[in-house]
Amino acid sequence: MQRRILNLFTISVISAFLTIGVLAQGSLNYPKAKKVDQVDNYHGTTVADPYRWLEDLDSAETAAWVAAQNKVTAGYLSTIPQRSQIKQRLTKLWNYEKYSAPFKEGGKYFYYKNDGLQNQSVLYVAKSPTDPGRVLLDPNKFSKDGTTSLAGIAISNDGKKLAYGISVGGSDWREWRFLNVDTGKRMKDVLKNIKFSNVSWSKDGKGVYYSRYPAPNEKTKLKDAVFNQKMYYHRIGQAQSLDKLIYERPDNKKLSIGGGETEDGRWLIVYVSDGTTRKWKIYYRDLLKKNSKLVALEDKFDRLSLVGNIGATFFFRSKRDAPLGKVMSVNVLGGERKWREVIPEAEETLRGASLINNQFVLNYLKDAYTQIKIHDISGRFVRDVELPGIGSAGGFGGKRFDKETFYSFSSYNTPRTIYRYNMETGQTTLFRRAKVDFDPDAYAVKQVFYKSKDETKVPMFIVHKKGITLDGSNPTLLYGYGGFNIPMTPGFSVSRLTWMEMGGIYAVANLRGGGEYGEKWHKAGTKLQKQNVFDDFISAAEYLISEKYTSPEKLAIQGGSNGGLLVGAVLNQRPELFGAALPAVGVMDMLRFQKFTIGWAWVNDYGSSENAAEFKALYAYSPIHNIKRGTKYPAVLITTADHDDRVVPAHSFKYAATIQEAQAGDA
């Protein structure tokens, strides 16, 4: 559920909040939000919910309140003198060609390109890596207002058919369509009611596997939870109503189901997961045998992720007795199945693996930045892939017999750069370098380690212009997430660059709850231990202040989704520590989050108010429930999406109404 937001809107406001230049003038008169007598009883504790009515996103009353809020916001933004200058600089910086790493199917090469200021990148198809090719799919033409986006693709093994997902208004609901790659013509097939599912082609290219939910109630789909996902096979040219049911679990409506065929087309793999645990039950079927049944490869939820197969031998990335990850294999034919360790657990966290040129390409995290290692099929170490520095590398796509692959590298001061890698020789060559109007050598990127409240050592990246003076006067933006086993890794952003050009410092804390150091690090920031995440973030702020990077009045904090929860929680606990706060699409009502759309799946990380012990922990930090009237809060910019169907806007609406009423300061 990770989201990152930092743009003209937020840069303008934090610039004003932290007084880079001149503050916007005038006070704010917040729209009046009515209160209702809604009280709930949780395990003997009564909890008021006076703004429950704001959960009705389609009511005229909620719409009027939102319109009034936006009028206040627009009025404030219009008075910020730096806004026009920031917009001009952002426009100039963003206007550069952006490329993805190429990927290959059926002898064709595919890649994404953005000319500079296009809202969405365009998909191209080419005959070779150096051929510019032709436009295959331009998402900018999906809708006139630009709110319909490309939400995933799948290309058939022969490179002749394209399946692509469509998202309207940023929704998680997808409609999948199909295209003839050679002619560019749309096929008549359309797949609907798909959410949290990819599409994968059968080896013969005659159809696709996908998973869908029952058709949602259009009037209540933002409130209704999604249950009973089922996996289907769709044969091209047939109606969706005729799709073949592959697998379902009527015994447990919360299970998520997905899968597809192995690269060689011999095996059908089905994955079953429970919530966001990233633990799977895995089933397989031998497609060479007629009328064969799905067989359990792993019938207990385990942390297994298929890397590839050679015949009947399957290779998995696993956390079985290895919280940082390892590679294991198992042969599914013959007698008793025996799991074998191929590549043992390392000191670094294994985040990804692929099988290319009969070699394993392993993506490790060392203190939240990427290391790539190559091992042969027996598990023997071959070489490291030398990366340009501390940053994030991704890509390394390909198939078992491919001799080359492509990858991208970026860091806070390095735009995405594409490299070509020879799997046989280990030679890396520059393929494409982004041309951005700035000097990367003018910025310093460093990693520090600080101690949290319980003495745990936590890493943090700090980026700024070289030559700054550490006198506590630097406006600083501290970003955090800390959840769902998701690591915060270095990456380039034009908007962050603009912030630093204006004299700001940008810092990212790698909090517990994330995936930087494996499962132990993740678990240390979940459920009854969630306070560790907030302590880590508060300690990051205290470090930046004690080391004279900044001061409380010059320090802004930011996070989105789970990171929005983070910002809301620490703001309540230490309001005097910050000058500004930017919670985006935050999970702010920790007692009711599981009642909306996919919120029930987050119980694995958060716990649930339906459990007495977990209720006590949730109630102790829930952002909405810990705002105290009469407190002097720093400036707060709350952003949400109009009809977000992942973190519903009601979280932000109720939070805004609560903190506006409570604010005793003049921020």
XYZ file of C-alpha atoms in Angstrom:
667
model
C 0.000 0.000 0.000
C 3.011 2.236 -0.405
C 2.608 5.677 -2.056
C 5.074 8.525 -2.407
C 3.910 12.079 -3.023
C 6.062 15.198 -3.321
C 5.093 17.730 -5.959
C 4.399 21.383 -6.703
C 1.491 21.349 -4.265
C 3.492 20.064 -1.305
C 6.730 21.878 -2.112
C 4.873 25.192 -2.302
C 3.130 24.651 0.990
C 6.114 23.392 3.000
C 8.156 26.236 1.524
C 5.619 28.602 3.029
C 5.225 26.623 6.252
C 8.978 26.571 6.886
C 9.472 30.138 5.670
C 11.785 29.648 2.711
C 11.099 33.163 1.476
C 7.867 34.915 2.433
C 4.991 33.308 4.289
C 1.506 33.363 2.833
C -0.559 36.051 4.456
C -3.829 35.858 6.384
C -5.479 33.369 8.714
C -7.584 30.363 7.776
C -11.280 30.047 8.594
C -12.051 26.350 8.521
C -15.432 25.094 7.295
C -17.764 24.082 10.080
C -18.103 20.323 10.446
C -21.216 19.154 12.256
C -20.916 16.565 15.035
C -23.179 13.589 15.627
C -23.818 11.499 18.739
C -22.112 8.341 17.493
C -20.507 6.263 20.268
C -19.082 2.752 19.910
C -18.199 0.250 22.611
C -14.900 -1.590 22.220
C -14.360 -4.238 24.890
C -15.944 -2.016 27.541
C -14.351 1.239 26.345
C -16.727 3.788 24.815
C -15.303 5.764 21.883
C -17.018 8.751 20.288
C -17.013 9.100 16.510
C -18.650 12.515 15.920
C -17.669 12.754 12.253
C -18.956 9.328 11.209
C -21.171 11.068 8.633
C -18.058 11.928 6.596
C -17.711 8.227 5.772
C -20.605 8.688 3.336
C -18.453 9.840 0.437
C -21.322 10.370 -1.985
C -23.642 12.395 0.205
C -24.371 16.015 -0.724
C -23.355 17.042 2.792
C -19.885 15.461 2.495
C -19.411 16.926 -0.984
C -20.262 20.415 0.289
C -17.806 20.073 3.179
C -15.030 18.899 0.829
C -15.730 21.767 -1.585
C -15.501 24.257 1.275
C -12.222 22.715 2.450
C -10.732 22.923 -1.049
C -11.792 26.544 -1.340
C -9.792 27.344 1.800
C -6.804 25.404 0.466
C -6.890 27.070 -2.949
C -7.127 30.472 -1.323
C -4.053 29.783 0.784
C -2.046 28.380 -2.120
C -2.791 31.401 -4.289
C -1.023 33.690 -1.797
C 2.282 31.787 -1.743
C 4.752 34.005 -3.642
C 7.205 31.197 -4.445
C 4.625 29.044 -6.228
C 5.067 30.385 -9.749
C 8.840 30.173 -9.524
C 8.696 26.595 -8.224
C 6.324 25.590 -11.021
C 8.656 27.018 -13.677
C 11.647 25.178 -12.254
C 9.770 21.900 -11.868
C 8.505 22.137 -15.442
C 12.018 22.680 -16.772
C 13.492 19.827 -14.725
C 10.703 17.372 -15.538
C 11.047 18.025 -19.250
C 13.575 15.319 -20.082
C 13.278 11.981 -21.877
C 12.644 9.070 -19.526
C 13.144 5.430 -20.480
C 12.513 2.110 -18.834
C 14.826 -0.862 -19.185
C 13.914 -2.874 -22.328
C 12.379 -6.330 -21.974
C 12.085 -9.061 -24.591
C 9.272 -11.352 -25.747
C 9.084 -13.384 -28.945
C 12.156 -11.764 -30.459
C 10.694 -8.264 -29.973
C 11.912 -5.620 -27.534
C 9.498 -3.518 -25.499
C 10.157 -0.404 -23.453
C 8.469 2.672 -21.998
C 9.378 6.212 -22.994
C 8.195 9.619 -21.793
C 9.119 12.591 -23.980
C 9.349 14.802 -20.918
C 6.057 16.306 -19.794
C 3.668 13.545 -20.808
C 1.335 12.509 -17.997
C 2.015 8.836 -18.692
C 4.851 6.969 -20.338
C 4.204 5.394 -23.742
C 4.814 1.720 -24.555
C 7.035 1.061 -27.614
C 7.896 -2.110 -29.530
C 11.180 -2.481 -31.446
C 13.136 -5.043 -33.476
C 16.342 -4.628 -31.463
C 17.564 -2.743 -28.368
C 18.991 0.066 -30.540
C 15.925 0.339 -32.805
C 13.674 3.244 -31.652
C 10.698 1.166 -32.777
C 7.117 2.376 -32.871
C 4.389 3.337 -30.448
C 2.399 0.293 -29.379
C 0.180 1.825 -26.692
C -0.218 5.467 -25.635
C -2.083 5.732 -22.302
C -2.291 9.521 -22.705
C -5.036 8.884 -25.268
C -7.189 6.761 -22.952
C -9.192 9.774 -21.752
C -9.393 13.501 -22.440
C -8.854 14.520 -18.814
C -5.920 12.156 -18.229
C -7.548 10.314 -15.327
C -7.529 6.901 -17.036
C -4.171 5.184 -16.738
C -2.280 2.085 -17.800
C -2.242 -0.354 -14.891
C -0.165 -3.301 -16.034
C 0.680 -5.275 -19.167
C 1.351 -8.877 -20.185
C 2.834 -9.931 -23.529
C 2.362 -13.398 -25.000
C 5.433 -15.615 -25.357
C 5.472 -15.196 -29.138
C 5.351 -11.413 -28.785
C 2.174 -11.163 -30.870
C -0.479 -10.280 -28.288
C -0.635 -7.631 -25.571
C -2.948 -7.648 -22.560
C -3.166 -4.342 -20.737
C -4.976 -3.122 -17.640
C -6.948 0.116 -17.417
C -7.535 2.076 -14.196
C -10.087 4.896 -14.088
C -9.482 7.687 -11.593
C -6.671 5.839 -9.857
C -8.944 3.002 -8.764
C -7.549 -0.416 -7.848
C -10.314 -1.949 -9.961
C -8.987 -2.891 -13.400
C -10.442 -3.601 -16.805
C -8.141 -5.648 -19.024
C -8.114 -5.302 -22.800
C -6.164 -6.944 -25.611
C -4.169 -5.772 -28.619
C -2.571 -7.345 -31.685
C 1.085 -6.295 -31.437
C 1.819 -6.521 -35.168
C -1.234 -4.576 -36.376
C -1.911 -2.426 -33.322
C -5.623 -3.290 -33.508
C -7.799 -3.886 -30.456
C -9.285 -7.319 -29.932
C -12.880 -7.607 -28.784
C -12.004 -9.318 -25.479
C -12.566 -7.332 -22.251
C -12.082 -8.675 -18.702
C -13.797 -6.894 -15.789
C -14.094 -7.010 -11.981
C -10.345 -7.487 -11.555
C -8.578 -6.127 -8.511
C -5.194 -7.039 -7.026
C -4.424 -9.447 -9.861
C -2.042 -9.578 -12.767
C -2.772 -11.299 -16.077
C -0.442 -14.025 -17.400
C -0.465 -15.760 -20.765
C -0.548 -19.478 -21.343
C 2.532 -20.746 -23.173
C 0.561 -21.318 -26.391
C -0.711 -17.717 -26.403
C -4.323 -18.843 -26.701
C -5.475 -17.374 -23.406
C -4.663 -15.776 -20.075
C -4.931 -16.615 -16.399
C -6.289 -13.965 -14.039
C -8.204 -13.593 -10.790
C -11.383 -11.640 -10.151
C -13.889 -10.828 -7.449
C -17.674 -10.953 -7.719
C -19.024 -7.815 -9.412
C -18.906 -4.941 -6.896
C -21.915 -2.935 -5.785
C -21.267 0.371 -7.557
C -23.073 2.348 -4.859
C -21.169 0.901 -1.925
C -17.900 -0.428 -3.383
C -15.763 2.097 -1.467
C -17.205 0.822 1.788
C -17.754 -2.831 0.964
C -14.831 -5.165 1.526
C -13.565 -7.352 -1.308
C -13.902 -11.090 -0.701
C -14.036 -14.408 -2.570
C -11.349 -13.924 -5.192
C -11.263 -16.728 -7.795
C -8.741 -17.676 -10.483
C -9.911 -18.141 -14.084
C -8.601 -18.981 -17.541
C -9.856 -16.794 -20.393
C -9.571 -18.093 -23.944
C -9.079 -15.297 -26.473
C -12.179 -14.746 -28.594
C -14.658 -16.038 -26.025
C -16.939 -14.094 -23.688
C -15.751 -13.583 -20.114
C -18.859 -15.408 -18.903
C -17.420 -18.577 -20.455
C -14.079 -18.352 -18.624
C -12.954 -21.559 -16.952
C -12.728 -21.558 -13.159
C -9.254 -22.741 -12.178
C -9.295 -22.415 -8.404
C -11.402 -21.022 -5.566
C -11.505 -21.290 -1.782
C -15.111 -21.052 -0.586
C -13.909 -22.169 2.851
C -12.170 -18.816 3.425
C -13.477 -15.697 1.677
C -10.398 -13.626 2.643
C -7.831 -15.672 0.735
C -6.145 -14.115 -2.303
C -5.546 -16.367 -5.317
C -3.318 -16.014 -8.375
C -0.956 -17.869 -10.651
C 0.026 -18.906 -14.150
C 2.215 -21.239 -16.165
C 5.933 -21.746 -15.766
C 8.260 -20.400 -18.472
C 8.485 -23.786 -20.183
C 4.687 -24.144 -20.215
C 4.723 -27.498 -18.479
C 3.383 -26.567 -15.064
C 0.436 -24.543 -13.849
C 1.191 -22.827 -10.534
C -1.477 -21.488 -8.152
C -0.656 -19.254 -5.184
C -2.938 -18.692 -2.206
C -2.195 -15.996 0.371
C -3.824 -14.570 3.465
C -3.792 -10.778 3.725
C -0.451 -8.990 3.479
C 1.652 -11.672 5.182
C 3.473 -12.595 1.939
C 3.060 -16.207 2.992
C 1.787 -18.604 0.370
C 0.231 -21.977 -0.106
C 1.420 -23.284 -3.474
C -0.256 -25.803 -5.771
C 0.863 -27.184 -9.128
C -0.505 -29.230 -12.020
C 1.418 -31.111 -14.695
C 0.000 -29.802 -17.985
C 1.586 -32.681 -19.918
C -0.845 -35.075 -18.263
C -4.469 -34.948 -19.335
C -7.043 -34.481 -16.576
C -4.309 -34.015 -13.971
C -5.340 -32.349 -10.717
C -3.790 -29.546 -8.713
C -1.400 -30.961 -6.140
C -0.189 -29.209 -3.000
C 3.488 -28.339 -3.165
C 3.236 -26.408 0.072
C -0.095 -26.655 1.905
C 0.975 -24.517 4.856
C 1.426 -20.775 4.516
C 5.140 -20.244 3.952
C 7.382 -17.484 2.630
C 8.118 -18.979 -0.764
C 8.437 -17.171 -4.097
C 9.031 -19.089 -7.331
C 12.237 -18.093 -9.141
C 12.009 -20.624 -12.003
C 12.211 -24.270 -12.867
C 14.331 -26.736 -14.798
C 12.066 -29.634 -15.656
C 10.524 -30.935 -12.454
C 12.959 -29.054 -10.222
C 11.536 -25.821 -8.839
C 13.673 -23.028 -7.376
C 12.216 -20.770 -4.706
C 13.285 -17.680 -2.821
C 12.500 -18.706 0.729
C 12.547 -17.422 4.305
C 12.183 -20.887 5.816
C 14.572 -20.845 8.785
C 16.238 -17.874 7.045
C 14.612 -14.507 7.933
C 16.905 -12.664 5.483
C 16.132 -15.082 2.638
C 17.821 -17.896 0.719
C 17.274 -19.996 -2.433
C 15.917 -23.540 -2.143
C 14.950 -26.229 -4.650
C 12.590 -29.185 -4.695
C 11.868 -31.906 -7.263
C 8.137 -32.543 -7.600
C 8.400 -35.921 -9.357
C 9.423 -39.228 -7.914
C 9.270 -40.241 -4.296
C 9.375 -38.181 -1.124
C 9.944 -34.487 -1.822
C 13.193 -33.206 -0.359
C 13.940 -29.512 -0.092
C 17.543 -28.584 -0.789
C 19.368 -25.385 0.099
C 20.927 -23.976 -3.087
C 22.135 -20.554 -1.915
C 22.308 -20.059 1.856
C 21.168 -17.031 3.804
C 23.618 -14.123 3.551
C 24.285 -11.174 5.853
C 22.211 -8.983 3.522
C 18.448 -9.130 2.887
C 17.444 -11.054 -0.240
C 14.666 -9.047 -1.936
C 14.531 -10.603 -5.407
C 15.837 -13.389 -7.628
C 15.608 -14.339 -11.298
C 16.895 -17.186 -13.463
C 18.731 -15.934 -16.576
C 21.333 -17.798 -18.677
C 20.998 -20.700 -16.221
C 22.313 -18.384 -13.518
C 20.673 -16.813 -10.504
C 20.599 -13.008 -10.387
C 20.113 -12.098 -6.728
C 19.015 -8.654 -5.550
C 20.151 -7.955 -1.991
C 19.660 -4.987 0.302
C 22.641 -3.935 2.377
C 21.571 -1.203 4.791
C 18.708 -0.286 2.402
C 20.727 0.015 -0.811
C 21.122 -2.546 -3.613
C 23.762 -5.202 -4.146
C 23.504 -7.631 -7.088
C 25.190 -11.052 -7.019
C 25.389 -13.777 -9.675
C 25.438 -17.494 -8.770
C 25.477 -20.502 -11.063
C 22.707 -23.098 -11.122
C 24.452 -25.203 -8.468
C 24.517 -22.203 -6.128
C 28.214 -21.361 -6.521
C 29.038 -17.640 -6.367
C 30.172 -16.283 -9.743
C 30.555 -12.506 -9.386
C 29.148 -9.238 -8.080
C 27.558 -6.783 -10.485
C 29.397 -3.533 -9.865
C 26.895 -0.698 -9.440
C 27.733 3.016 -9.763
C 27.305 3.720 -6.050
C 24.796 3.771 -3.178
C 21.404 3.506 -4.838
C 18.663 1.238 -6.115
C 18.976 -1.188 -9.030
C 16.032 -2.914 -10.678
C 15.148 -4.799 -13.813
C 17.299 -7.879 -14.477
C 14.387 -9.402 -16.362
C 14.775 -12.269 -18.776
C 14.390 -15.981 -19.347
C 16.386 -19.061 -18.602
C 18.408 -19.112 -21.836
C 18.835 -15.356 -22.368
C 22.449 -14.205 -22.691
C 21.818 -10.582 -21.756
C 19.621 -8.514 -19.489
C 19.004 -4.844 -18.760
C 18.812 -3.013 -15.466
C 18.260 0.491 -14.175
C 20.113 2.352 -11.439
C 19.137 5.520 -9.611
C 19.973 7.386 -6.439
C 18.988 10.645 -4.820
C 21.418 12.540 -7.059
C 21.366 10.131 -10.022
C 18.422 10.005 -12.473
C 17.418 6.561 -13.716
C 20.235 5.223 -15.894
C 19.807 2.073 -18.017
C 22.604 -0.501 -18.367
C 23.034 -3.565 -20.569
C 24.540 -6.603 -18.865
C 26.213 -9.596 -20.530
C 25.361 -12.670 -18.479
C 28.255 -14.686 -19.922
C 31.114 -12.213 -19.512
C 29.792 -10.007 -16.725
C 30.390 -6.898 -18.824
C 28.180 -3.873 -18.088
C 27.707 -1.178 -20.730
C 25.832 2.109 -20.501
C 22.640 1.901 -22.551
C 20.754 5.151 -21.826
C 21.488 8.048 -19.508
C 18.866 10.624 -18.534
C 19.739 14.235 -19.318
C 18.417 16.342 -16.462
C 19.194 20.043 -16.112
C 21.240 19.821 -12.905
C 24.735 19.021 -11.632
C 24.722 15.756 -9.652
C 28.158 16.533 -8.228
C 26.682 19.527 -6.439
C 24.795 17.242 -4.026
C 25.960 15.042 -1.188
C 24.318 11.674 -0.472
C 25.223 9.983 2.769
C 23.918 7.374 5.127
C 23.987 7.759 8.891
C 22.952 5.463 11.731
C 21.179 6.736 14.824
C 19.786 5.102 17.950
C 16.066 4.816 18.559
C 14.410 5.035 21.964
C 15.247 1.401 22.801
C 18.846 1.742 21.498
C 18.053 -0.029 18.182
C 20.371 1.211 15.419
C 18.385 2.692 12.534
C 19.771 3.852 9.145
C 18.832 7.134 7.500
C 19.751 8.713 4.161
C 20.481 12.456 4.149
C 20.763 14.429 0.908
C 21.541 18.103 0.388
C 23.621 20.609 -1.516
C 27.301 20.336 -0.767
C 28.752 22.984 1.505
C 25.743 23.612 3.734
C 26.368 24.932 7.224
C 25.196 22.757 10.091
C 23.831 25.522 12.286
C 20.272 24.295 12.766
C 18.810 26.707 10.236
C 18.260 24.399 7.260
C 14.667 23.651 6.217
C 14.450 19.836 6.288
C 11.921 17.336 4.979
C 11.943 13.967 6.764
C 10.160 11.108 4.994
C 9.124 7.765 6.468
C 6.947 4.705 5.907
C 7.720 1.810 8.269
C 5.311 -0.961 7.372
C 4.252 -4.002 5.347
C 7.813 -5.254 4.867
C 8.423 -2.480 2.283
C 11.949 -0.983 2.270
C 12.672 2.686 1.579
C 15.512 2.650 -0.950
C 17.350 5.519 -2.706
C 15.760 6.957 -5.839
C 15.768 10.089 -7.951
C 12.952 12.631 -7.836
C 12.710 15.963 -9.650
C 10.515 17.359 -6.897
C 13.002 16.412 -4.177
C 15.753 17.950 -6.292
C 13.781 21.205 -6.480
C 13.417 21.162 -2.708
C 17.187 20.767 -2.306
C 17.931 23.462 -4.899
C 15.950 25.857 -2.726
C 18.243 25.063 0.190
C 16.256 22.214 1.744
C 17.629 18.985 3.191
C 15.883 15.720 2.339
C 16.099 12.779 4.766
C 14.623 9.261 4.608
C 14.548 7.129 7.751
C 14.528 3.329 7.314
C 12.122 2.498 10.107
C 11.215 -0.814 11.666
C 8.145 -2.358 10.071
C 9.808 -2.047 6.665
C 11.760 -4.654 4.721
C 15.293 -3.335 5.078
C 16.564 -6.093 7.393
C 14.275 -9.035 6.833
C 11.383 -10.467 8.760
C 12.655 -9.663 12.256
C 12.881 -5.967 11.337
C 9.406 -6.084 9.823
C 7.765 -7.818 12.782
C 9.375 -5.379 15.209
C 7.110 -2.685 13.770
C 3.767 -4.497 13.634
C 0.711 -4.976 15.844
C 1.616 -4.590 19.534
C 5.078 -3.339 18.555
C 3.895 -0.585 16.184
C 5.067 2.091 18.627
C 8.646 1.136 17.660
C 7.997 2.674 14.231
C 6.920 5.971 15.756
C 9.862 5.953 18.177
C 12.243 5.368 15.254
C 10.790 8.334 13.361
C 10.830 10.636 16.375
C 14.444 9.634 17.053
C 15.311 10.446 13.423
C 13.908 13.938 13.930
C 15.819 14.335 17.188
C 19.032 13.229 15.452
C 18.625 15.817 12.693
C 18.086 18.494 15.317
C 20.915 17.413 17.644
C 23.375 17.221 14.745
C 22.416 20.784 13.752
C 20.982 19.904 10.372
C 17.788 21.693 11.338
C 15.576 22.844 14.221
C 11.980 21.980 15.185
C 10.487 25.035 13.511
C 12.378 24.179 10.304
C 11.540 20.457 10.240
C 8.686 19.020 8.133
C 7.622 15.378 8.162
C 5.930 13.502 5.331
C 4.469 10.086 4.586
C 1.726 8.496 2.514
C -0.759 5.685 3.211
C 0.876 3.737 6.072
C 3.302 6.678 6.130
C 0.332 9.026 6.550
C -0.584 7.059 9.664
C 3.031 7.473 10.799
C 2.892 11.258 10.412
C -0.458 11.515 12.188
C 0.697 9.388 15.114
C 4.028 11.141 15.761
C 2.406 14.553 15.340
C 0.083 13.717 18.232
C 2.906 12.360 20.366
C 5.422 15.153 19.766
C 3.719 18.229 18.256
C 6.488 20.538 19.478
C 9.124 18.632 17.500
C 7.977 19.711 14.047
C 7.274 22.847 12.063
C 5.041 21.192 9.463
C 3.441 17.839 8.698
C 2.189 16.332 5.442
C 0.112 13.167 5.907
C -1.059 11.897 2.499
C -3.857 9.328 2.030
C -3.251 8.271 5.625
C -4.829 5.414 7.581
C -6.104 7.675 10.360
C -8.938 5.727 12.013
C -7.226 2.644 13.399
C -10.425 1.342 14.977
C -12.407 1.106 11.728
C -9.859 0.717 8.889
C -10.704 -2.979 8.455
C -14.307 -2.122 7.577
C -13.479 -0.501 4.238
C -12.509 -2.142 0.903
C -9.221 -4.053 1.309
C -8.557 -2.769 4.841
C -9.226 -6.183 6.369
C -5.998 -7.438 4.752
C -3.925 -4.955 6.785
C -4.856 -6.668 10.047
C -1.720 -8.795 9.651
C 0.392 -5.667 10.129
C -1.830 -3.558 12.386
C -3.954 -5.948 14.372
C -7.686 -5.289 14.791
C -9.943 -3.407 17.190
C -11.989 -6.595 17.380
C -9.160 -8.120 19.459
C -9.052 -6.686 22.985
C -5.252 -6.505 23.333
C -4.797 -5.130 19.832
C -7.588 -2.609 20.375
C -5.706 -1.232 23.359
C -2.527 -0.785 21.275
C -4.406 0.724 18.308
C -6.414 3.115 20.470
C -3.192 4.334 22.092
C -1.826 5.743 18.817
C -4.740 6.018 16.347
C -4.268 9.507 14.828
C -7.926 10.563 14.998
C -8.383 9.354 18.561
C -5.284 10.963 20.039
C -5.730 14.536 18.869
C -6.031 16.695 21.982
C -8.127 19.829 21.972
C -6.218 22.926 23.011
C -2.882 21.687 21.627
C -0.670 23.913 19.497
C -0.119 21.767 16.439
C 2.333 22.665 13.681
C 1.067 23.471 10.194
C -0.592 20.406 8.647
C -1.391 19.748 4.972
C -3.766 16.789 4.572
C -4.072 15.300 1.094
C -6.290 12.481 -0.114
C -7.804 11.176 -3.335
C -11.439 11.903 -4.199
C -12.628 8.292 -4.288
C -9.535 6.317 -3.294
C -10.667 2.696 -3.014
C -7.617 1.520 -1.081
C -7.289 4.030 1.783
C -10.760 5.587 1.592
C -10.877 9.413 1.921
C -13.034 9.174 5.044
C -9.808 8.660 7.026
C -8.478 12.049 5.956
C -11.865 13.782 6.142
C -12.450 12.763 9.758
C -8.846 13.544 10.669
C -9.082 17.025 9.138
C -12.311 17.862 10.943
C -10.896 16.633 14.254
C -7.572 18.463 14.134
C -9.121 21.686 12.822
C -11.424 21.788 15.827
C -8.564 20.963 18.225
C -5.949 23.426 16.922
C -5.026 26.006 19.569
C -2.021 27.497 17.781
C -1.850 29.901 14.856
C -0.224 27.492 12.372
